[in-house]
XYZ file of C-alpha atoms in Angstrom:
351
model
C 64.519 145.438 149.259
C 65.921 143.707 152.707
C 66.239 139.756 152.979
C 66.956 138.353 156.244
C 70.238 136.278 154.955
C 73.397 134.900 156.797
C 76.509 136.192 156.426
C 78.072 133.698 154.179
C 75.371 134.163 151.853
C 75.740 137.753 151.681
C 79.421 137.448 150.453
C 77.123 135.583 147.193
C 74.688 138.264 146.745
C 77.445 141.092 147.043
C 80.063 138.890 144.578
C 76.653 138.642 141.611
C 75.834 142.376 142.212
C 79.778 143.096 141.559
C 79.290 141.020 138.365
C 80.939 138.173 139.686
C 80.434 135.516 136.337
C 82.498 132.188 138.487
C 82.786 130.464 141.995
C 85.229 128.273 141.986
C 84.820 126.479 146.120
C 85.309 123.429 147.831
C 83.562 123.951 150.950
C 84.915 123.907 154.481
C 83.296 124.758 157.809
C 82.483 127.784 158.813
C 82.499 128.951 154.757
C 80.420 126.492 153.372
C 77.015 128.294 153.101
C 79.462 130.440 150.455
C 79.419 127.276 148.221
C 76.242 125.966 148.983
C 74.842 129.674 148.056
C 77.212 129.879 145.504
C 75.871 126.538 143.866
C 72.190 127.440 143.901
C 72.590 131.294 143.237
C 75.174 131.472 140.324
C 73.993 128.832 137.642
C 70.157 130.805 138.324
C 71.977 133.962 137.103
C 73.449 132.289 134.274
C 76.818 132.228 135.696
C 79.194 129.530 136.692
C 79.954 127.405 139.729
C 82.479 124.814 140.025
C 83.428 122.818 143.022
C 87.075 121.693 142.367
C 88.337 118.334 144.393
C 90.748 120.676 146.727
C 91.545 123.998 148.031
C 94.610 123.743 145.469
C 92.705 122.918 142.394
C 90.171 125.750 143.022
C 93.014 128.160 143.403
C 94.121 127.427 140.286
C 91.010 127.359 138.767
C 90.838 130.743 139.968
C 93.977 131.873 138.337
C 93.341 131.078 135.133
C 89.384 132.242 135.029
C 90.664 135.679 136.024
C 93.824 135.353 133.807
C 90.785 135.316 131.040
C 89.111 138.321 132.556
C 87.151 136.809 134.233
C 85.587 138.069 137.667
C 85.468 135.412 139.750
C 85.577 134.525 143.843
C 86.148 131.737 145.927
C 85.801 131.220 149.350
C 87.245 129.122 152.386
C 88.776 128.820 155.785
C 92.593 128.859 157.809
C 93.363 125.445 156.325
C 92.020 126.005 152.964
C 93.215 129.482 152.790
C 96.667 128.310 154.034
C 96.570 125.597 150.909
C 95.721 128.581 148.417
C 99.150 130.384 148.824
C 101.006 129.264 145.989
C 98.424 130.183 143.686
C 98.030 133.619 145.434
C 101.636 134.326 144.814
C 101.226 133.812 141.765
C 98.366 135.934 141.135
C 100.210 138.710 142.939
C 102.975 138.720 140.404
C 101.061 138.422 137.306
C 98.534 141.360 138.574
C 95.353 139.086 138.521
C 92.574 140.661 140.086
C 89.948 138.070 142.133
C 88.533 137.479 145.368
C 89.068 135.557 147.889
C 86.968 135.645 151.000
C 88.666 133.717 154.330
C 85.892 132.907 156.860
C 88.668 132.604 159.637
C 87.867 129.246 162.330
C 90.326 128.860 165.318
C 93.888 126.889 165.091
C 96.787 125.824 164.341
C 96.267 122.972 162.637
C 92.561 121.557 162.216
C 91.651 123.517 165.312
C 88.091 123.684 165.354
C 85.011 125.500 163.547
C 84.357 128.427 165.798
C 85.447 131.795 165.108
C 88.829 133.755 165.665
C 91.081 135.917 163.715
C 94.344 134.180 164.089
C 94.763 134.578 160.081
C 95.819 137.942 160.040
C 99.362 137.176 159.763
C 98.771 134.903 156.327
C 96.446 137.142 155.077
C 97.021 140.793 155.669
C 101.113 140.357 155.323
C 101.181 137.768 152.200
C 101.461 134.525 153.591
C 103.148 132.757 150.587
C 106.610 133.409 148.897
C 107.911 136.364 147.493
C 107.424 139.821 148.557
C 103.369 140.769 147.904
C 100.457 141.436 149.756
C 96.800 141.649 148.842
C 94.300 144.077 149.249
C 92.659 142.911 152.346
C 88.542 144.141 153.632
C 87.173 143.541 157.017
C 83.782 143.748 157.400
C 81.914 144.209 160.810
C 78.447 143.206 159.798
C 76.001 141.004 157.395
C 75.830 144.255 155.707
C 79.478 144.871 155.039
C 79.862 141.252 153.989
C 78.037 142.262 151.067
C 79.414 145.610 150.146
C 82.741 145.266 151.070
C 82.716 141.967 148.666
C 81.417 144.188 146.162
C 84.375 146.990 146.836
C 86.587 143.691 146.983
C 85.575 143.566 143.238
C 86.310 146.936 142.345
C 89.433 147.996 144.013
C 90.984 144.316 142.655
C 90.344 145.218 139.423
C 91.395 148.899 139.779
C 94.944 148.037 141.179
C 94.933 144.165 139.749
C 95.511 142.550 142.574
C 94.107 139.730 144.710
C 91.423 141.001 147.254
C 90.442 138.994 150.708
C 87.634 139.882 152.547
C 88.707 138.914 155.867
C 85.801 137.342 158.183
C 85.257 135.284 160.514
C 83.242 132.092 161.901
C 80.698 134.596 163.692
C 80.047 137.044 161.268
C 79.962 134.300 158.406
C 77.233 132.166 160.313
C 75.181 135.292 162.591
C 71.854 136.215 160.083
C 71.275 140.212 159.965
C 69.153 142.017 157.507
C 70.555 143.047 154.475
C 69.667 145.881 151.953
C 70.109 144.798 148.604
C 72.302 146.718 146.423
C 70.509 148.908 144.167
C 72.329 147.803 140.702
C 74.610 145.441 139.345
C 78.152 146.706 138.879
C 79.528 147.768 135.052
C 81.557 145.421 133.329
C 84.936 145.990 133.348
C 87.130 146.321 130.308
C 89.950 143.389 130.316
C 91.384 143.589 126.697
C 94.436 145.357 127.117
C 95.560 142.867 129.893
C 93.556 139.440 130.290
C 94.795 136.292 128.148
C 91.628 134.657 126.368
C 92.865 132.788 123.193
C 91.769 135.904 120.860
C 93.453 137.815 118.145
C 92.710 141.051 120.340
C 94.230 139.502 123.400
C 96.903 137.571 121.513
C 100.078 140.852 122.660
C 99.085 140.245 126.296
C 101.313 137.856 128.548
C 100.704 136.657 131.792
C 104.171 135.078 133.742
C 105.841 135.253 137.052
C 108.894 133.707 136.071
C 112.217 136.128 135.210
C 115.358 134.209 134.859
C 116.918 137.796 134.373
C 117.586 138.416 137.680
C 117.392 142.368 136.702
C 113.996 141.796 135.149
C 112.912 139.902 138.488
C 113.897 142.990 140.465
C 112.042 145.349 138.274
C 108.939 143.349 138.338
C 109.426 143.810 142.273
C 110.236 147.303 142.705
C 106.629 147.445 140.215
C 104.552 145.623 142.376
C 105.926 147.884 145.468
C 105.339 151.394 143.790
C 101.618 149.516 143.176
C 101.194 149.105 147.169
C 102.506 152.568 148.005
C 99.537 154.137 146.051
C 96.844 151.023 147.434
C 98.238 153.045 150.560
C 98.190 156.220 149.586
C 94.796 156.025 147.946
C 92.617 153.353 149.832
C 92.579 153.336 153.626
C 89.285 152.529 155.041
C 88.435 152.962 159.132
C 85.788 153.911 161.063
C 86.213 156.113 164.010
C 83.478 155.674 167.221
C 83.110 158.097 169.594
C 87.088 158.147 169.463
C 87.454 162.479 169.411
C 87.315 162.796 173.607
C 88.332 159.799 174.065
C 90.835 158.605 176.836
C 91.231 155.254 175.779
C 90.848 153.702 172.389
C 89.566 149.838 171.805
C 91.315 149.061 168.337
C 89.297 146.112 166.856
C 87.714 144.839 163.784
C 85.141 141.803 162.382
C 83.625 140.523 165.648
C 85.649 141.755 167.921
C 84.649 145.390 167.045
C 80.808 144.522 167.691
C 81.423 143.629 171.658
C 84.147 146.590 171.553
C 81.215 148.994 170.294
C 78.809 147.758 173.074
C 81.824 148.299 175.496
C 82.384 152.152 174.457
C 78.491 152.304 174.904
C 78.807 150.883 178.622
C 81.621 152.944 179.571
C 80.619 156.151 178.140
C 77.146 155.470 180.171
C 79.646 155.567 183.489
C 81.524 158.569 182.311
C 83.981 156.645 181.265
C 85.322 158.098 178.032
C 86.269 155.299 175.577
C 85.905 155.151 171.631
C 87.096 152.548 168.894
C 88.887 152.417 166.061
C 88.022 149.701 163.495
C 89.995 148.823 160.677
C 87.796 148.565 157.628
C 90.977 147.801 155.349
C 93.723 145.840 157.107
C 95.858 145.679 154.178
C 96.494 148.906 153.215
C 96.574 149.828 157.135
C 94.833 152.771 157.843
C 97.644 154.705 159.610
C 96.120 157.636 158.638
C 92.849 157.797 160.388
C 94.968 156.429 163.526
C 97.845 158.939 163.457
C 95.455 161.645 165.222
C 94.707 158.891 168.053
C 98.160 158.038 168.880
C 98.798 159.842 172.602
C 95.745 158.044 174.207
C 95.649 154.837 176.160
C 95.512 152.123 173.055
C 94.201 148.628 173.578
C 93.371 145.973 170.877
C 90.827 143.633 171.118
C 91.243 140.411 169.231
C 90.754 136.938 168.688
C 94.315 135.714 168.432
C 97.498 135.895 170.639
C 98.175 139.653 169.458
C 98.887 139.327 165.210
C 96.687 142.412 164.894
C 98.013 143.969 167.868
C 101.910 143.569 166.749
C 100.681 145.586 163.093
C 99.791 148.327 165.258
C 102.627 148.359 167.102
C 104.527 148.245 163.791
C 102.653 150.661 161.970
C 103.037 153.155 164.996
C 106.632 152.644 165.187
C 107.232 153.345 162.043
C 105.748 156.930 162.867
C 107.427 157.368 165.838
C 103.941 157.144 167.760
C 104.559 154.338 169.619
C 102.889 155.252 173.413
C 105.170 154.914 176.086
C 102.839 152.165 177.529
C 102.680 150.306 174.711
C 99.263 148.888 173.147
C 97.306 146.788 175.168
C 96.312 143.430 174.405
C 92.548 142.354 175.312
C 91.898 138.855 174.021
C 90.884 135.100 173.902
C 92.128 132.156 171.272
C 90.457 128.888 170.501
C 86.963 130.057 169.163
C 86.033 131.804 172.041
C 84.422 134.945 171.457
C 85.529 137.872 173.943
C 83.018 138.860 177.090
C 82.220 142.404 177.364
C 82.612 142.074 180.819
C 86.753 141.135 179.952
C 86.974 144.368 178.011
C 85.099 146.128 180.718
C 87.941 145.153 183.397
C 90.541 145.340 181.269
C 89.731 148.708 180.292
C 88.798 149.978 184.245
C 91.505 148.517 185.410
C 93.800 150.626 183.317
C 92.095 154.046 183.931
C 90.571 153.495 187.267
């Protein structure tokens, strides 16, 4: 079955076929259709919606539904998202598994409602205190919006962690068709973990707090050997037209839909370009862009270069850094990026 749906509300559909049983949102612009879906879809399912009076209360709302076991999801935008921190530290340490899905609008500050991808910093490195990160899925389509929410649920709960799917003000708002999945997740054993006020769950214990400094250590070098085998284990990217490729647009969410239509345009001059999109920022998939490090490398973003500096890093750290660098192609403020830029940018390096 297909419905013709936005792509806020395919984050809903994707989070009830993942077994999602709470939303917990306070709508903000361009994420609201997530609440709004949220609030008609979930209590028709038998599930439960609650809209808490802040970003803050809903994060902690959160927290202690998925402390219980529960799977649950909110969603919201850079200012909400940037409110949520705390709480997200705190689910980090304490191995809660949820999702969170940040429909990214342009900034700092209020900014305005129209898409970029200036949170990648907060997001993909673990924007509040204490040395975590989340898993983090970007989806490039109405489509993905839906299944990656529904991986989001399954790899949290697998590594117990927080998940993000990481969007964006265009792909939350564009409508697409989307294939409905074709069954409802399993549910997911909690009782040798999740806190619910039971005589079988009465041994577990839920806490972030160590005032044995050795013990607080521990609980860190845990939480690292946890990320090394998120990295080892779950990189996601897909590779376009990238095998005879001169030059390489890196890009993901929007950004990656002009980039495609730019390798298309190119490739119809004889111009041999591919792209490399992310589907997992956090783990970064290294892996998949190890083979592509001695071509011409240009990211193409909506932000002043966050994603392009984790490249950089990430190739660094391999000793694959090009001895041109990685280009930056981008715009900031909500603006969306004209093929036409890419297509100059991109000539004007190989031509």
């Amino acid at each position: 079955m297909t419905k013709f749906v936005k792509g806020n509300e395919a984050v809903v559909i994707g989070a009830l076929y993942a077994g999602a049983e709470g939303y917990f949102g306070y709508p903000i612009t361009p994420a609201s259709e997530v609440a709004h879906k949220a609030a008609e879809y979930f209590p028709a399912a038998g599930r439960v919606f609650v809209q808490g009076e802040s970003e803050d209360a809903v994060a902690y709302m959160l927290y202690g539904a998925a402390a219980a076991g529960c799977r649950a999801l909110t969603a919201t935008s850079g200012p909400g998202f940037s409110l949520m921190q705390e709480a997200i530290s705190y689910m980090a340490a304490t191995d809660i598994p949820t999702v969170i899905v940040d429909v990214m609008r342009a900034g700092p500050g209020l900014g305005n409602v129209y898409p970029e991808q200036a949170d990648y910093n907060q997001v993909v490195k673990g924007g509040g205190h204490g040395s975590y990160r989340c898993l983090v899925l970007a989806p490039g389509n109405v489509q993905e919006m839906c299944d990656l929410t529904m991986l989001a649920f399954e790899k949290a709960f697998e590594y117990r962690t927080p998940a993000i799917v990481l969007s964006d003000g265009q792909l939350g708002q564009m409508m697409e068709p989307l294939r409905l999945p074709k069954e409802e997740a399993k549910p997911v054993d909690t009782t040798a973990w999740a806190v619910q006020g039971t005589a079988e769950t009465r041994k577990n214990l839920l806490t972030s707090i160590y005032l044995d400094a050795p013990a607080q250590e521990r609980m860190n070098v845990r939480l690292q050997r946890k990320y090394a085998r998120m990295d080892k284990e779950f990189q996601r990217a897909e590779c376009y037209q990238c095998d005879d490729a001169d030059v390489i647009l890196l890009a993901y969410g929007s950004s990656s839909r002009n980039a495609r239509t730019v390798v298309d345009m190119l490739r119809a001059e004889g111009i041999k370009v591919g792209l490399f999109r992310p589907i997992t920022l956090s783990p970064f998939p290294i892996d998949a862009l190890r083979p592509l490090a001695k071509k011409r490398l240009f990211t193409v973003e909506m932000s002043a270069g966050q994603f392009r500096d984790d490249v950089v890093l990430h190739l660094a750290r391999e000793g694959l850094l090009p001895p041109e660098g990685v280009g930056l192609i981008n715009r900031m403020g909500g603006m969306l990026i004209p093929v036409q830029d890419i297509v100059r940018a991109v000539k004007g390096a190989v031509l």
